[in-house]
């Protein structure tokens, strides 16, 4: 059965790819022309992406990768009852982390000498050749559209049937228009009105002044090819953008856009980063009519460049807190308890947490405080007291109370979280300098760029998941040095990059540093001094530009490393073959729950891309 299914899916992939390539080949001869008197240009690409896992571990945030599946765990409740629980999850052993067939069509129609219509159509399909989570195999009836059979592309926001305008998605694929806007050019003025992406940053792995758009993490999360610098990740939004070249030195850029949040990978999909024992209620419906706005002023004075930005926006990453589950399902042997439980953040289901040990393990992995998380769930939801829940003073007391309720559940308890969005002000500045030195030396034409962003009173998810979010001023600063250096006459110049990032209150993914440093036996201690990361990268093209080698290294100074070597072969203008490897080590030194990259420690993988451009 399994082999026949794989054969059918493979045939569907090949037929779709061949039909698209055939259509593209026919269109290639008409890349420019006129249509009813309107000038147009046309281009596109097709690409097959496949990421092969080289790790023997599954994503631990998914049901089939849960660290406690099949593991007997002792539970000791506050009333002295002891038992052993074995989570009934079915482990998976996937060879594939990703398989996507994707295509893009780009068009520009010159309506007048000053006005054009720009459009990009994108389609993505995943044949879902994975060992997927099956809720029936573990007797799960968890509430929520995304918590049964895995759904790879739908973005589920409460009260919103269509949260992303100009996007149509389903379980296995999506079609969207990341660009559909009118562009008006007259002299120094450029205006764009419609659905568009805005890139205010060009750094590998880091985003400092690039605050206009959130990120779409549904396809390859943050593990795509590093030199692409989020070009395929920014979430488009309806809006108006205007730029004015004031004179030879100064450029003013501004935008007003509909707010669109970052789109996370869905539960039980390959790169999901939120523990699937928890249900997220995305509250974007309450923010669907909100807008972001920003200004950027850039100055160019020969070797010196300066810029400043001011942005008022809703942080697209969102913040999380406990919320009522709304699920009326009784504790076994306690008729009527479901109505009370529905007014707490919990739901009885086998896909939830089964033991205090699992609770504290996943709290630490999620950069949360397991003890204070229990207290918030008790103190902020009066119905919890009706079930006998009470606040605690220590980690051991919390473990005993938790084990009691896990015993009473008969299987597990799912937690329910609300995702909300908070308005903030971003004030940033940057300066760059091009060094002049002896021609051919390492310093000659070195570009030094410094960017810093100040966000007063930024909201962070409280490690206790309290509705009282953390409010702290944050500084984000990056130093970027880059240049082209020729090491041999027979080779084109090598592109070299060195970067440093410092954040005072959160890590690379925006998680509060106060939630760092926990483990199954200890609540988080956090750390002071801020978050630091370093990037080293190079890009070496070879003769005739047919081959190119890349290397990108991201080091979290608390003990995490992402190493990404890559090789590209482009024998002609139409075909491209790329291969890159992601090596992720989140435990080089220290507590893994202190560094960013341990979240993706399972994701050692080889990614292959076969592309056709027309």
XYZ file of C-alpha atoms in Angstrom:
614
model
C 0.000 0.000 0.000
C 2.701 2.455 1.021
C 4.870 1.768 -2.042
C 1.869 2.133 -4.410
C 0.980 5.441 -2.782
C 4.542 6.732 -3.167
C 4.582 5.639 -6.805
C 1.307 7.474 -7.474
C 2.531 10.643 -5.783
C 5.821 10.525 -7.696
C 3.969 10.144 -10.990
C 1.766 13.126 -10.147
C 4.861 15.218 -9.373
C 6.532 14.241 -12.647
C 3.426 14.894 -14.752
C 2.875 18.287 -13.155
C 6.524 19.234 -13.567
C 6.603 18.116 -17.218
C 3.409 19.976 -18.084
C 4.650 23.162 -16.457
C 8.037 22.919 -18.154
C 6.346 22.336 -21.517
C 4.168 25.377 -21.010
C 7.172 27.407 -19.919
C 9.165 26.331 -22.961
C 6.341 27.497 -25.231
C 6.192 30.815 -23.400
C 9.945 31.382 -23.558
C 9.819 32.710 -27.096
C 7.409 35.432 -25.997
C 9.201 36.927 -22.962
C 8.665 40.442 -24.296
C 6.134 41.906 -26.655
C 2.906 43.808 -27.004
C -0.632 42.784 -26.144
C -3.401 45.040 -27.466
C -0.904 47.878 -27.585
C 0.427 47.245 -24.053
C 4.138 46.455 -23.701
C 4.880 43.511 -21.447
C 7.773 41.473 -20.101
C 7.363 37.955 -18.832
C 9.572 35.492 -16.948
C 9.255 32.617 -14.544
C 10.787 29.572 -12.989
C 10.013 26.051 -11.870
C 11.844 24.343 -9.045
C 11.803 21.043 -7.214
C 13.126 21.207 -3.627
C 13.929 18.128 -1.585
C 15.532 18.046 1.879
C 16.873 14.641 2.905
C 17.255 14.083 6.633
C 20.675 12.885 7.786
C 19.679 12.858 11.452
C 18.359 9.930 13.469
C 16.043 12.202 15.465
C 12.621 13.582 14.587
C 11.352 17.065 15.311
C 10.639 16.831 19.081
C 7.941 19.505 18.868
C 5.751 17.176 16.781
C 3.602 14.343 18.095
C 5.593 11.603 16.352
C 8.894 13.069 17.503
C 7.860 13.603 21.130
C 10.750 12.673 23.414
C 8.416 10.723 25.724
C 6.706 8.477 23.178
C 6.888 4.921 24.510
C 8.976 5.967 27.534
C 7.715 4.875 30.993
C 7.667 7.869 33.363
C 6.940 7.784 37.086
C 4.284 10.175 38.344
C 4.038 11.190 42.015
C 0.959 13.221 42.836
C 0.353 15.639 45.682
C -2.035 13.165 47.362
C 0.615 10.451 47.460
C -0.604 8.361 44.515
C 2.237 6.975 42.423
C 1.979 5.373 39.014
C 3.863 4.941 35.757
C 2.639 6.533 32.534
C 3.791 5.629 29.041
C 2.881 8.114 26.345
C 1.060 6.324 23.525
C 2.594 8.353 20.669
C 3.839 6.416 17.639
C 7.443 7.403 16.777
C 8.296 8.236 13.166
C 11.478 7.768 11.156
C 11.321 10.184 8.232
C 13.911 10.255 5.467
C 12.432 13.463 4.050
C 12.151 16.808 5.803
C 10.854 18.641 2.764
C 9.617 18.058 -0.760
C 8.155 20.940 -2.744
C 7.295 21.559 -6.352
C 7.035 25.280 -6.913
C 6.612 27.676 -9.793
C 6.616 31.436 -10.283
C 5.395 33.663 -13.092
C 6.526 37.300 -13.221
C 4.984 39.914 -15.482
C 5.183 43.657 -16.005
C 2.734 45.553 -18.191
C 3.648 49.066 -19.318
C 0.281 50.842 -19.332
C 1.778 54.269 -20.087
C 5.264 55.757 -20.099
C 4.891 56.388 -16.344
C 2.502 53.674 -15.146
C 3.016 49.902 -15.026
C 1.271 46.890 -13.524
C 3.640 44.434 -11.812
C 2.522 40.909 -10.901
C 4.028 37.723 -9.519
C 2.057 34.470 -9.327
C 3.477 31.721 -7.107
C 2.328 28.132 -6.673
C 3.667 25.552 -4.216
C 2.711 21.895 -3.832
C 3.924 19.369 -1.262
C 3.115 15.712 -2.090
C 3.309 14.998 1.699
C 5.536 11.938 1.433
C 6.092 11.848 5.181
C 5.256 9.494 8.019
C 2.450 11.758 9.136
C 0.734 12.057 12.470
C -2.536 10.094 12.560
C -4.868 11.229 15.371
C -6.833 7.987 15.149
C -3.738 5.957 16.016
C -3.588 7.597 19.459
C -7.357 8.057 20.018
C -7.070 11.837 19.744
C -10.076 14.100 19.311
C -8.202 17.354 19.908
C -10.153 20.498 19.099
C -8.937 22.763 16.323
C -8.662 22.437 12.551
C -4.866 22.094 12.563
C -4.560 19.467 15.295
C -5.766 16.392 13.451
C -4.205 15.320 10.175
C -1.260 17.648 9.390
C -2.080 20.678 7.277
C 0.998 22.119 5.572
C -0.175 25.447 4.179
C -3.431 26.740 5.655
C -2.955 29.726 7.945
C -5.663 29.395 10.604
C -6.677 32.629 12.344
C -9.830 32.750 14.443
C -12.612 34.735 12.826
C -10.771 34.870 9.497
C -11.641 32.687 6.531
C -8.957 34.345 4.402
C -6.267 35.914 6.637
C -3.742 36.539 3.843
C -5.284 38.513 0.959
C -4.431 37.191 -2.502
C -3.516 33.770 -1.099
C -5.429 30.524 -1.579
C -4.153 27.569 0.419
C -5.011 24.003 1.371
C -3.498 21.006 3.116
C -0.950 20.202 0.399
C -0.380 23.474 -1.429
C -0.944 27.155 -1.937
C -1.237 29.720 -4.711
C -0.665 33.403 -4.048
C 0.188 36.740 -5.597
C 3.121 38.056 -3.539
C 3.266 41.011 -5.922
C 0.326 42.710 -7.586
C 0.741 46.461 -7.654
C 0.649 49.532 -9.844
C 3.979 51.334 -10.150
C 4.153 55.001 -11.073
C 7.457 56.642 -12.040
C 7.940 60.290 -12.859
C 11.353 61.833 -12.431
C 12.516 61.458 -8.811
C 9.150 60.073 -7.626
C 8.252 56.379 -7.447
C 4.891 55.138 -6.123
C 3.695 51.558 -5.672
C 0.105 50.722 -4.725
C -1.078 47.153 -4.121
C 0.172 43.882 -2.674
C 3.943 44.029 -2.182
C 6.972 43.139 -0.071
C 9.357 45.727 1.370
C 13.011 44.855 2.018
C 14.851 47.331 4.214
C 17.667 44.970 5.113
C 20.251 42.803 3.392
C 21.992 40.672 6.001
C 22.575 36.943 6.247
C 20.412 35.424 9.043
C 19.922 38.829 10.776
C 17.126 41.425 10.580
C 17.749 44.797 12.220
C 16.175 47.579 10.140
C 14.210 45.093 8.014
C 11.012 45.615 10.022
C 8.351 46.311 7.387
C 7.140 42.713 6.854
C 6.820 39.524 8.869
C 8.124 36.189 7.602
C 6.365 33.182 6.072
C 7.936 30.117 7.710
C 5.684 27.447 6.192
C 8.022 26.193 3.481
C 11.561 25.729 4.807
C 11.326 27.791 7.983
C 14.615 29.620 8.682
C 16.750 26.905 7.060
C 16.716 27.978 3.416
C 19.827 29.025 1.523
C 21.436 31.778 3.620
C 22.582 34.127 0.794
C 18.944 34.562 -0.278
C 18.498 36.835 2.773
C 14.763 36.218 3.362
C 13.879 37.219 -0.226
C 11.351 34.364 -0.409
C 10.112 34.750 3.174
C 8.694 38.240 3.601
C 4.900 38.250 3.964
C 3.370 40.570 1.340
C 0.803 43.144 2.379
C -1.617 45.535 0.716
C -0.296 49.053 0.899
C 1.168 52.175 -0.603
C 4.907 52.780 -0.880
C 6.506 55.976 -2.072
C 10.111 57.014 -2.605
C 11.476 60.413 -3.534
C 15.025 61.101 -4.699
C 15.357 64.526 -3.078
C 18.743 65.222 -4.675
C 21.909 63.338 -5.583
C 22.588 62.525 -1.928
C 19.235 62.006 -0.217
C 16.450 59.456 -0.749
C 13.188 59.419 1.215
C 11.289 56.107 1.353
C 7.936 55.584 3.080
C 5.091 53.085 3.329
C 1.627 52.494 4.732
C 0.627 48.813 4.766
C -2.097 46.568 6.065
C -0.736 44.606 9.020
C 0.052 40.958 8.237
C 1.661 38.700 10.869
C 4.473 36.203 10.590
C 3.081 32.821 9.497
C 4.427 29.943 11.585
C 4.899 26.351 10.450
C 1.788 24.376 11.354
C 1.721 21.688 14.079
C 3.067 18.268 13.095
C 4.701 19.601 9.923
C 8.456 19.104 9.450
C 9.738 22.452 10.796
C 7.103 23.187 13.432
C 8.692 25.039 16.376
C 5.748 25.163 18.831
C 5.192 22.099 21.019
C 2.229 20.241 19.507
C 0.835 19.425 22.960
C -0.500 22.987 22.863
C -3.268 24.549 20.775
C -2.703 28.093 19.496
C -5.689 30.405 19.032
C -4.401 33.047 16.623
C -6.250 36.292 17.330
C -5.308 38.000 14.047
C -9.006 38.526 13.310
C -8.996 41.334 15.871
C -6.125 43.052 14.022
C -7.170 42.515 10.409
C -8.008 46.200 9.909
C -4.787 47.522 11.473
C -2.051 49.309 9.547
C 1.708 49.790 9.816
C 3.579 52.870 8.606
C 7.200 53.865 8.296
C 9.775 56.324 6.946
C 13.378 55.815 5.895
C 15.860 58.536 4.967
C 19.079 57.494 3.206
C 22.070 59.651 2.420
C 24.977 58.829 0.117
C 28.163 60.894 0.356
C 30.734 59.007 -1.654
C 32.415 56.493 0.669
C 30.018 57.348 3.508
C 26.374 56.336 3.736
C 23.836 57.103 6.447
C 20.236 56.141 7.073
C 17.513 56.516 9.670
C 14.108 54.883 10.042
C 10.985 55.457 12.101
C 8.274 52.790 12.008
C 5.027 52.394 13.906
C 3.855 48.804 13.565
C 2.280 45.763 15.157
C 5.062 43.288 15.892
C 4.325 40.488 13.384
C 5.813 37.774 15.607
C 3.067 38.152 18.189
C 3.015 37.284 21.881
C 1.486 34.243 23.574
C -0.548 33.723 26.771
C -2.851 31.173 28.348
C -6.469 31.276 27.159
C -9.650 29.340 27.936
C -9.786 26.091 25.977
C -13.545 26.222 25.418
C -13.521 22.399 25.183
C -16.202 20.688 27.273
C -14.731 17.235 27.806
C -14.927 15.583 31.233
C -12.085 14.203 33.257
C -12.664 10.415 33.367
C -14.868 9.530 36.329
C -15.822 13.153 36.994
C -19.121 13.898 35.221
C -19.673 17.605 34.651
C -16.005 18.501 35.062
C -15.702 19.316 31.353
C -17.798 22.469 31.694
C -15.404 23.734 34.348
C -12.304 22.571 32.476
C -13.500 24.534 29.427
C -13.001 27.714 31.467
C -9.354 26.843 32.086
C -6.505 26.605 29.537
C -6.720 22.807 29.394
C -8.388 20.058 27.378
C -8.370 16.298 27.992
C -6.703 14.574 25.034
C -4.037 11.950 24.432
C -1.938 14.425 22.409
C -1.395 16.611 25.466
C 1.216 16.434 28.208
C 1.244 13.195 30.221
C 3.569 13.894 33.141
C 5.296 16.619 35.116
C 8.601 15.469 33.647
C 7.296 16.055 30.126
C 5.807 19.399 31.208
C 9.110 20.737 32.559
C 11.160 19.308 29.685
C 9.064 21.045 27.051
C 8.753 24.245 29.076
C 12.557 24.510 29.073
C 12.770 23.674 25.359
C 10.173 26.391 24.661
C 12.036 28.929 26.859
C 9.188 28.985 29.383
C 8.957 28.661 33.167
C 7.078 25.465 34.057
C 6.437 26.450 37.678
C 5.207 29.977 37.041
C 3.337 28.699 33.997
C 1.238 26.541 36.320
C 0.688 29.479 38.671
C -0.529 31.709 35.830
C -2.957 29.024 34.679
C -4.338 28.839 38.231
C -4.307 32.504 39.268
C -5.708 33.961 36.045
C -8.515 31.404 35.572
C -10.799 31.151 38.640
C -12.399 27.948 37.347
C -9.104 26.128 37.988
C -9.701 26.429 41.737
C -13.053 24.648 41.344
C -11.086 21.602 40.167
C -8.766 21.780 43.177
C -5.841 23.571 41.514
C -3.754 25.932 43.650
C -0.650 28.132 43.214
C 2.695 26.700 44.327
C 5.996 28.040 45.625
C 8.518 25.523 44.296
C 9.249 23.373 41.288
C 8.702 20.145 43.287
C 5.289 21.301 44.517
C 4.347 22.141 40.938
C 5.428 18.678 39.775
C 3.245 16.942 42.369
C 0.189 19.030 41.507
C 0.717 18.549 37.783
C 1.115 14.789 38.142
C -2.196 14.643 40.012
C -4.088 16.277 37.150
C -2.277 14.206 34.532
C -3.326 11.085 36.461
C -6.919 12.334 36.594
C -6.929 13.030 32.841
C -6.553 9.329 32.041
C -4.189 10.234 29.182
C -2.948 13.797 28.831
C -3.893 17.459 29.031
C -3.516 19.868 26.131
C -2.731 23.506 26.890
C -4.423 26.354 25.001
C -2.639 29.583 24.083
C -3.767 32.845 22.522
C -1.511 34.632 20.057
C -1.962 38.406 20.148
C -0.184 41.341 18.537
C 1.126 44.497 20.196
C 1.846 47.853 18.589
C 5.377 49.180 18.960
C 7.666 51.964 17.761
C 10.924 51.157 15.946
C 13.591 53.865 15.740
C 16.706 52.953 13.813
C 19.876 54.374 12.350
C 22.763 53.126 10.281
C 26.054 54.210 8.789
C 28.374 52.678 6.230
C 31.901 53.385 5.072
C 33.868 52.111 2.088
C 37.559 51.781 2.935
C 40.165 52.889 0.420
C 43.546 51.231 0.779
C 46.287 49.727 -1.351
C 44.635 48.188 -4.464
C 44.164 44.449 -4.057
C 44.713 44.486 -0.297
C 42.251 42.961 2.150
C 41.165 46.403 3.336
C 40.663 48.010 -0.056
C 36.953 48.462 -0.863
C 35.930 46.865 2.431
C 32.381 47.980 3.263
C 31.728 48.509 6.971
C 28.082 48.876 7.929
C 26.567 49.454 11.374
C 22.834 49.332 12.069
C 20.997 49.786 15.349
C 17.317 49.651 16.278
C 15.692 50.915 19.467
C 12.244 49.646 20.463
C 10.897 51.219 23.663
C 8.497 49.196 25.808
C 8.532 46.157 23.503
C 6.160 43.342 24.497
C 7.551 39.827 24.958
C 5.823 36.563 25.785
C 6.047 36.133 29.544
C 7.846 32.833 30.360
C 4.912 32.159 32.704
C 2.445 32.591 29.786
C 0.688 35.222 31.882
C -1.557 37.765 30.216
C 0.796 40.345 31.755
C 3.348 40.421 28.964
C 6.919 41.450 29.691
C 7.497 45.087 28.731
C 11.116 46.066 28.168
C 13.142 48.494 26.072
C 15.281 46.644 23.535
C 18.338 47.575 21.497
C 19.325 45.532 18.438
C 22.711 46.257 16.857
C 24.568 44.680 13.961
C 28.039 45.182 12.522
C 28.452 43.937 8.955
C 31.715 43.886 6.989
C 31.764 42.716 3.387
C 33.980 42.863 0.339
C 35.063 41.178 -2.856
C 38.624 39.855 -2.779
C 40.499 38.215 -5.627
C 42.856 35.485 -4.437
C 43.907 34.065 -7.830
C 44.019 35.402 -11.384
C 42.288 32.263 -12.627
C 39.273 32.776 -10.357
C 36.646 35.504 -10.078
C 36.671 37.536 -6.882
C 35.481 35.901 -3.662
C 32.657 37.586 -1.768
C 33.422 37.675 1.985
C 31.089 38.613 4.842
C 31.559 38.912 8.604
C 28.654 39.918 10.858
C 27.961 40.396 14.551
C 24.527 40.806 16.149
C 23.734 41.951 19.683
C 20.254 42.081 21.220
C 19.676 43.269 24.765
C 16.406 41.475 25.625
C 15.697 38.576 23.262
C 17.321 35.905 21.119
C 17.477 35.598 17.338
C 13.837 34.410 17.244
C 12.548 37.152 19.552
C 12.155 34.987 22.681
C 12.786 36.750 25.986
C 16.168 35.999 27.554
C 14.346 35.611 30.886
C 13.062 32.224 29.685
C 16.525 30.836 28.950
C 18.476 28.278 30.938
C 15.783 25.891 32.156
C 15.971 22.105 32.151
C 13.703 19.269 33.368
C 14.877 19.765 36.960
C 15.283 23.530 37.087
C 13.190 26.531 36.126
C 14.840 29.072 33.827
C 17.381 31.465 35.265
C 17.696 33.656 32.188
C 20.957 35.394 31.472
C 22.232 38.958 31.439
C 24.541 40.715 29.024
C 22.301 40.209 26.005
C 22.256 37.842 23.058
C 25.234 37.659 20.698
C 25.701 35.863 17.403
C 28.408 35.880 14.744
C 28.180 35.066 11.030
C 31.008 34.261 8.619
C 30.179 33.671 4.971
C 31.859 33.432 1.596
C 30.805 32.961 -1.995
C 33.250 31.735 -4.628
C 32.247 31.636 -8.296
C 34.438 29.705 -10.711
C 35.475 30.240 -14.306
C 32.598 31.007 -16.694
C 30.309 31.281 -13.638
C 29.030 27.748 -14.222
C 29.972 26.608 -10.715
C 29.676 28.509 -7.451
C 30.541 27.448 -3.899
C 29.075 29.050 -0.773
C 29.652 28.704 2.944
C 27.686 30.337 5.764
C 28.374 29.859 9.476
C 26.061 31.128 12.230
C 27.441 30.859 15.771
C 25.385 31.590 18.881
C 27.880 32.429 21.620
C 25.822 30.431 24.136
C 26.712 27.200 22.321
C 24.874 26.824 19.017
C 26.168 26.445 15.458
C 24.563 26.318 12.017
C 27.004 25.452 9.226
C 25.727 25.606 5.658
C 28.056 24.693 2.771
C 26.483 24.951 -0.688
C 27.304 24.230 -4.319
C 25.539 25.557 -7.413
C 25.819 24.354 -11.006
C 24.330 26.532 -13.748
C 25.332 25.119 -17.158
C 23.164 27.612 -19.080
C 20.622 30.362 -18.558
C 17.708 27.947 -18.131
C 18.808 25.225 -15.716
C 20.189 25.451 -12.180
C 21.096 22.674 -9.767
C 21.831 23.588 -6.152
C 22.805 21.500 -3.158
C 23.332 22.729 0.379
C 23.769 21.003 3.702
C 22.472 22.220 7.059
C 24.490 21.070 10.054
C 22.819 22.244 13.255
C 24.410 21.721 16.665
C 22.612 23.257 19.622
C 24.801 21.718 22.320
C 28.387 22.749 21.578
C 28.742 23.939 25.161
C 26.555 25.009 28.048
C 22.835 24.410 28.493
C 21.190 23.865 25.073
C 18.182 25.822 26.309
C 20.367 28.933 26.453
C 20.993 29.119 22.718
C 18.770 29.744 19.724
C 19.844 26.914 17.461
C 18.972 23.998 19.745
C 15.377 24.519 18.551
C 16.455 23.027 15.197
C 19.022 20.485 16.412
C 17.106 17.687 14.676
C 17.385 19.360 11.246
C 20.684 18.043 9.857
C 19.754 17.676 6.202
C 20.895 17.764 2.596
C 18.740 19.959 0.362
C 18.683 19.522 -3.413
C 17.102 22.012 -5.804
C 16.490 21.531 -9.512
C 15.388 24.714 -11.221
C 14.313 25.825 -14.678
C 14.138 29.524 -15.546
C 12.386 31.044 -18.534
